[in-house]
Short mmCIF file of C-alpha atoms and ligand atoms in Angstrom, two decimals:
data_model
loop_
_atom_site.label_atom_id
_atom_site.label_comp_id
_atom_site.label_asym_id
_atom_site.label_seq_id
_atom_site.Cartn_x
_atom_site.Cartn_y
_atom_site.Cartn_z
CA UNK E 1417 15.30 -3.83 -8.45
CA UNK E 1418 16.00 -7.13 -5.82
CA UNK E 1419 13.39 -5.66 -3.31
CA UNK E 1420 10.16 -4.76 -6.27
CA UNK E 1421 8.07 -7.82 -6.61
CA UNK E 1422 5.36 -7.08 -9.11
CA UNK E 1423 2.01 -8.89 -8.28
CA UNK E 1424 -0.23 -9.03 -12.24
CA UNK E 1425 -2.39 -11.83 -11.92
CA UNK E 1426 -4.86 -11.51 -14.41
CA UNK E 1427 -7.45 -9.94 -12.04
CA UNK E 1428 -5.17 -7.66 -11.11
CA UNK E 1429 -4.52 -6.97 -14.14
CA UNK E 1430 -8.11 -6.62 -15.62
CA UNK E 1431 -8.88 -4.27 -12.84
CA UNK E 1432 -5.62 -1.97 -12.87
CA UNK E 1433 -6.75 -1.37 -16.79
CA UNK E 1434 -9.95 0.06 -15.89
CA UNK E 1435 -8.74 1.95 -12.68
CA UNK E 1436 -6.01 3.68 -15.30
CA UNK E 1437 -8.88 4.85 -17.64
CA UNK E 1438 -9.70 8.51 -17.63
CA UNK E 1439 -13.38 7.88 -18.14
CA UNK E 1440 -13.64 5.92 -14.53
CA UNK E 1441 -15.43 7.81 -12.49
CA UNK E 1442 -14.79 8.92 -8.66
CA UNK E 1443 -17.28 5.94 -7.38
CA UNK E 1444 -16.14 3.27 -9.43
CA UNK E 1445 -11.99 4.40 -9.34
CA UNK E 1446 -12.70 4.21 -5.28
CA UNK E 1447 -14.02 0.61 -5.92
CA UNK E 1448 -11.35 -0.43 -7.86
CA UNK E 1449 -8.75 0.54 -5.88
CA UNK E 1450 -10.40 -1.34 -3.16
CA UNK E 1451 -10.74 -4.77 -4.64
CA UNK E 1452 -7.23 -4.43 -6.03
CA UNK E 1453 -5.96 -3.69 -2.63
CA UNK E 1454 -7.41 -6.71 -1.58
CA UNK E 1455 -6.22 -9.24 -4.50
CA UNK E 1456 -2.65 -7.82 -3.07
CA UNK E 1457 -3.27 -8.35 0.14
CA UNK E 1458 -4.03 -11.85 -0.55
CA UNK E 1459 -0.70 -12.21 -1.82
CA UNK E 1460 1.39 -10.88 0.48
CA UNK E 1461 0.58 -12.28 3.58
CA UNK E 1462 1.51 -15.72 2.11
CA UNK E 1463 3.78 -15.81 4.38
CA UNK E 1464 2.67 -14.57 7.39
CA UNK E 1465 3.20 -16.81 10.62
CA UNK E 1466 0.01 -19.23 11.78
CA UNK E 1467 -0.09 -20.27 15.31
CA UNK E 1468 -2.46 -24.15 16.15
CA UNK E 1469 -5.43 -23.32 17.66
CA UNK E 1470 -8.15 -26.22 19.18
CA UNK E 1471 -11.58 -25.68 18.46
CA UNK E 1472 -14.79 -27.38 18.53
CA UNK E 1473 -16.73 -27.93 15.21
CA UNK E 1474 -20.51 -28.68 15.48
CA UNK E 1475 -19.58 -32.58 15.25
CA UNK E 1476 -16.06 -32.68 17.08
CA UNK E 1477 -12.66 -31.27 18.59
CA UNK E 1478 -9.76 -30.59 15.70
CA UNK E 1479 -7.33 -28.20 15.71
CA UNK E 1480 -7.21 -25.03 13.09
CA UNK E 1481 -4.27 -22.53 12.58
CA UNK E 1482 -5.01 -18.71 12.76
CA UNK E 1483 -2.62 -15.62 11.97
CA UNK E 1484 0.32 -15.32 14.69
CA UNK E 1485 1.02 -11.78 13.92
CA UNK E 1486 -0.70 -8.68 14.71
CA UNK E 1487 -1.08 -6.63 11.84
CA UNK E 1488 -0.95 -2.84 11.26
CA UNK E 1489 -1.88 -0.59 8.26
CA UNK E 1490 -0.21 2.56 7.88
CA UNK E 1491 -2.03 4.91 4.97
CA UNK E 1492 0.06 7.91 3.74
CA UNK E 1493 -2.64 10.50 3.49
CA UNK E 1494 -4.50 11.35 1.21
CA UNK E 1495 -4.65 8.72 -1.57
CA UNK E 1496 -3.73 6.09 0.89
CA UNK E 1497 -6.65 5.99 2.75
CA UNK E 1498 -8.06 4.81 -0.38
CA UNK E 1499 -6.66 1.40 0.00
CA UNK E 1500 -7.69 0.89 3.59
CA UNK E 1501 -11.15 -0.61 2.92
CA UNK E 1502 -9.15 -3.36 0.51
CA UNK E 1503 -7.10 -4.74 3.51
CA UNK E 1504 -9.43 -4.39 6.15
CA UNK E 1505 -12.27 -6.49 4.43
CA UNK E 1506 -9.07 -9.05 4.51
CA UNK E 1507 -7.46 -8.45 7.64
CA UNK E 1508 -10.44 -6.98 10.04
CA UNK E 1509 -8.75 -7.15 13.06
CA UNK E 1510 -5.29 -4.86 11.83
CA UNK E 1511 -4.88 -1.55 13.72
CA UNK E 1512 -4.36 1.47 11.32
CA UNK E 1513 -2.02 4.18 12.13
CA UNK E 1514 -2.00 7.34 9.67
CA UNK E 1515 1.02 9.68 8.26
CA UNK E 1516 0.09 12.49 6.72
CA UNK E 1517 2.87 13.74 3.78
CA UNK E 1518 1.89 15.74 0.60
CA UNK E 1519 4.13 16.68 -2.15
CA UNK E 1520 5.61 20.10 -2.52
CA UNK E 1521 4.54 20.98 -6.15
CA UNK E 1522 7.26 22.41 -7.01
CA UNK E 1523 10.30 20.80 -4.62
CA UNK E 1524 8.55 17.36 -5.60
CA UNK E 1525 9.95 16.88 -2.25
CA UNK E 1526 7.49 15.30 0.50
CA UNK E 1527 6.12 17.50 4.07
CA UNK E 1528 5.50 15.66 6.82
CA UNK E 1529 1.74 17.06 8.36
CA UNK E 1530 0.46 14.38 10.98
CA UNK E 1531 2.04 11.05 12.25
CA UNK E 1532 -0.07 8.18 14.66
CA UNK E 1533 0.57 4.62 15.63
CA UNK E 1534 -1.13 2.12 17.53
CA UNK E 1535 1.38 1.46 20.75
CA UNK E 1536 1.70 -2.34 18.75
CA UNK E 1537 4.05 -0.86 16.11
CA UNK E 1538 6.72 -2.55 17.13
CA UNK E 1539 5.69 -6.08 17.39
CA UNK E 1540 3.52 -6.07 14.52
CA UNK E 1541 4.03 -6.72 11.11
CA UNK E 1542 3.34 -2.76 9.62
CA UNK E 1543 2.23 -2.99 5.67
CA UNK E 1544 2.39 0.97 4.33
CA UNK E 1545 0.06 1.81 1.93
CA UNK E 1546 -0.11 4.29 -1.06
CA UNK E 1547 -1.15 3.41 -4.12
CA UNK E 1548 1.57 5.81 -6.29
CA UNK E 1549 5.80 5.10 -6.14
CA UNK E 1550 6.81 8.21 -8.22
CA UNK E 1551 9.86 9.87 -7.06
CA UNK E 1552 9.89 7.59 -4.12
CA UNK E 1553 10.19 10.80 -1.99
CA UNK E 1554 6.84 9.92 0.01
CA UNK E 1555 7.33 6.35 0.48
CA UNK E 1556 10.68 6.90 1.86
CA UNK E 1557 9.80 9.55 4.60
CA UNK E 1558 7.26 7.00 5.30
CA UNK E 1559 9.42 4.53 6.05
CA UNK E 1560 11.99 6.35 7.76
CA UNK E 1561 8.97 7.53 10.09
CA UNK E 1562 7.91 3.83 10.68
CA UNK E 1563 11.37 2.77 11.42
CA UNK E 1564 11.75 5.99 13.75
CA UNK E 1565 8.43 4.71 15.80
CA UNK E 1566 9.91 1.21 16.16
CA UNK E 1567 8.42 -0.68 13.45
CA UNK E 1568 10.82 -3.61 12.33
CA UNK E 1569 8.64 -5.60 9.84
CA UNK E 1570 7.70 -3.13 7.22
CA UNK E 1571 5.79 -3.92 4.04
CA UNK E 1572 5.22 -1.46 1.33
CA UNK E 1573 2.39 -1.60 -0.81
CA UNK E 1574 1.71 0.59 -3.80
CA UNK E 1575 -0.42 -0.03 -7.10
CA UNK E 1576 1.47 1.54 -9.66
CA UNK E 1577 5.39 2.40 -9.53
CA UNK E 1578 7.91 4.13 -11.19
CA UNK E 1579 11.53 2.79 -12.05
CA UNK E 1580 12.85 5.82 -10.43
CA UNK E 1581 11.06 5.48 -7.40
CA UNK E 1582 11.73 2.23 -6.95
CA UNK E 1583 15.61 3.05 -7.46
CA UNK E 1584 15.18 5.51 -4.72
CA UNK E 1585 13.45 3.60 -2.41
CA UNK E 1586 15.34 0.71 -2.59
CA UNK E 1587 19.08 2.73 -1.89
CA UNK E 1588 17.87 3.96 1.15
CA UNK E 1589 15.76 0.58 2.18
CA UNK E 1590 16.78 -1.91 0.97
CA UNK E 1591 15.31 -4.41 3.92
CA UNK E 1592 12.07 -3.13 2.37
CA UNK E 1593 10.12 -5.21 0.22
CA UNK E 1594 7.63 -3.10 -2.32
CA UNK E 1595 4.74 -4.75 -3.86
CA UNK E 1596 3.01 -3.25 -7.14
CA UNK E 1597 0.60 -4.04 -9.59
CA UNK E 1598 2.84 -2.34 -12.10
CA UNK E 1599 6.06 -1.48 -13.03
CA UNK E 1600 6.04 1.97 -15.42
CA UNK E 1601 8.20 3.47 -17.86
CA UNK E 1602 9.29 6.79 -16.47
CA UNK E 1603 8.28 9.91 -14.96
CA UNK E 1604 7.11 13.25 -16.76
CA UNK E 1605 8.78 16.65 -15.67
CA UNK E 1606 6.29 17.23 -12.99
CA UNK E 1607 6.91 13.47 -11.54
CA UNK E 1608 3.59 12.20 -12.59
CA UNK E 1609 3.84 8.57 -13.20
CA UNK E 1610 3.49 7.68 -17.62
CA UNK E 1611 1.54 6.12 -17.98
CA UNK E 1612 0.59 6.17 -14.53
CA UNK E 1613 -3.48 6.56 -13.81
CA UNK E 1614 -3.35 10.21 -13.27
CA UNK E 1615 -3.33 12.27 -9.62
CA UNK E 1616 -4.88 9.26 -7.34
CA UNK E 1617 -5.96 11.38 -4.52
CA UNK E 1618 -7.80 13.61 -6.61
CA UNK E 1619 -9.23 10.69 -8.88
CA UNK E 1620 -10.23 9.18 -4.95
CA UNK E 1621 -11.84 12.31 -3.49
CA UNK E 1622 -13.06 14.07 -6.68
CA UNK E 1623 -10.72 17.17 -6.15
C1 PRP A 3095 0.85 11.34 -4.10
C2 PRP A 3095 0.82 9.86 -3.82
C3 PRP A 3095 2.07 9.63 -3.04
C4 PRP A 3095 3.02 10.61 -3.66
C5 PRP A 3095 3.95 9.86 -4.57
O1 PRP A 3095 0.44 12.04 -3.00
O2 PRP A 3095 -0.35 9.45 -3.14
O3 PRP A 3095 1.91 9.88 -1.65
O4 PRP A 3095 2.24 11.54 -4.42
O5 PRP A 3095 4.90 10.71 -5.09
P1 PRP A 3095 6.46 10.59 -4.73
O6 PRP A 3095 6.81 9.14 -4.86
O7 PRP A 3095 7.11 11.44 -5.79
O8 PRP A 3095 6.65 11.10 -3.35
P2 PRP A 3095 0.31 13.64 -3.01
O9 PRP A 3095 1.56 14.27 -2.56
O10 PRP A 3095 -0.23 14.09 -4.33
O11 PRP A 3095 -0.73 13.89 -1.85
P3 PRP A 3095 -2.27 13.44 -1.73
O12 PRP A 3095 -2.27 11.95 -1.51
O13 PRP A 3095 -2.70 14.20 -0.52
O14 PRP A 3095 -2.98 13.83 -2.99
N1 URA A 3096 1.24 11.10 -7.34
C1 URA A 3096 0.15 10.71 -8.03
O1 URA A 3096 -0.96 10.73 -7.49
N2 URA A 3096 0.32 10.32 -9.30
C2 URA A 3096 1.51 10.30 -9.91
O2 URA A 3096 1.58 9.91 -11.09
C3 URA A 3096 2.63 10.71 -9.16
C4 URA A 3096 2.46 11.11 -7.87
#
């Protein structure tokens, strides 16, 4: 699993517990996964290039370093979009494109509904969000639609994945790192994550 690097510090942690509990409601599962989205975030733009900047403080001239990348956050609808809030508070100035996949209940396999970039895809560094690796079916569509619209510095950020997903994901991109909060045992028969925290767009949008 050379391309999975599981981020659990303890605040991570603490919060992934109570975002897993089937007695968190809608309002406070939404918060959650917001504030955990963020605690990543912090982590994995350690390494993102800085650029020297001068600038003037009330008492003098110094110099400062700010981000040299442009940044841009690509949701897979629906439970995605749940995560957006998390990087944005971090990252205000990232452009958000959207791809829009669900999962056929029955094929498990993913159907592509609605794709849109910002025309900076290519330049910028593109960090794909979703906070569920099951099958890895989704995530890798995703990717392959990122790479097909030009993006060459893909991130993939999920919450919770699966050992099978990550398998999956990882044959077909390897160049890919995935960030998680967790690493599960297995999936169930109808690819739900165990223990997983359940379906996370309908534990997002009350459905
Ligand atoms: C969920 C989740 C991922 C996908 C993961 O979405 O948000 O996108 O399943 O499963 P996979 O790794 O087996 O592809 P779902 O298809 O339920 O759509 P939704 O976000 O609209 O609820
Ligand atoms: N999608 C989810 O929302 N949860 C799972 O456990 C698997 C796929």
């Amino acid at each position: 699993m050379a391309n999975l690097h599981i981020i659990d510090h303890p605040l991570i942690q603490n919060k992934l517990t109570r975002l897993r509990d089937m007695n968190t409601k809608n309002h406070n599962f939404r918060l959650l996964l917001e504030e955990l989205t963020a605690l990543m975030v912090y982590e994995i733009t350690r390494n993102y290039p800085l650029r020297e900047v001068s600038i003037t403080t009330p008492l003098e001239k110094t110099t400062g370093m700010i981000l040299d990348t442009s940044v841009v956050l690509v949701p897979i609808l629906r439970a995605g979009t749940g995560m957006l809030g998390g990087v944005l508070d971090l990252i205000p100035t990232a452009k958000v494109g959207h791809i829009g996949l669900y999962r056929d209940p029955d094929t498990l396999q993913p159907v592509e509904y609605y794709a849109k970039f910002p025309k900076t895809l290519g330049d910028a560094q593109v960090i794909l969000v979703d906070p569920m690796l099951a099958t890895g079916g989704s995530a890798i569509v995703g990717i392959d639609i990122l790479k097909r619209e030009g993006a060459r510095k893909i991130q993939f950020l999920c919450l919770v994945a699966a050992p099978e997903g990550v398998a999956a994901f990882s044959d077909v991109h390897p160049d890919v790192p995935i960030y998680a909060a967790a690493l599960d045992r297995e999936l169930n028969d109808h690819g739900y994550i165990l223990p997983g925290l359940g379906d996370a767009g309908d534990r997002i949008f009350g459905t």
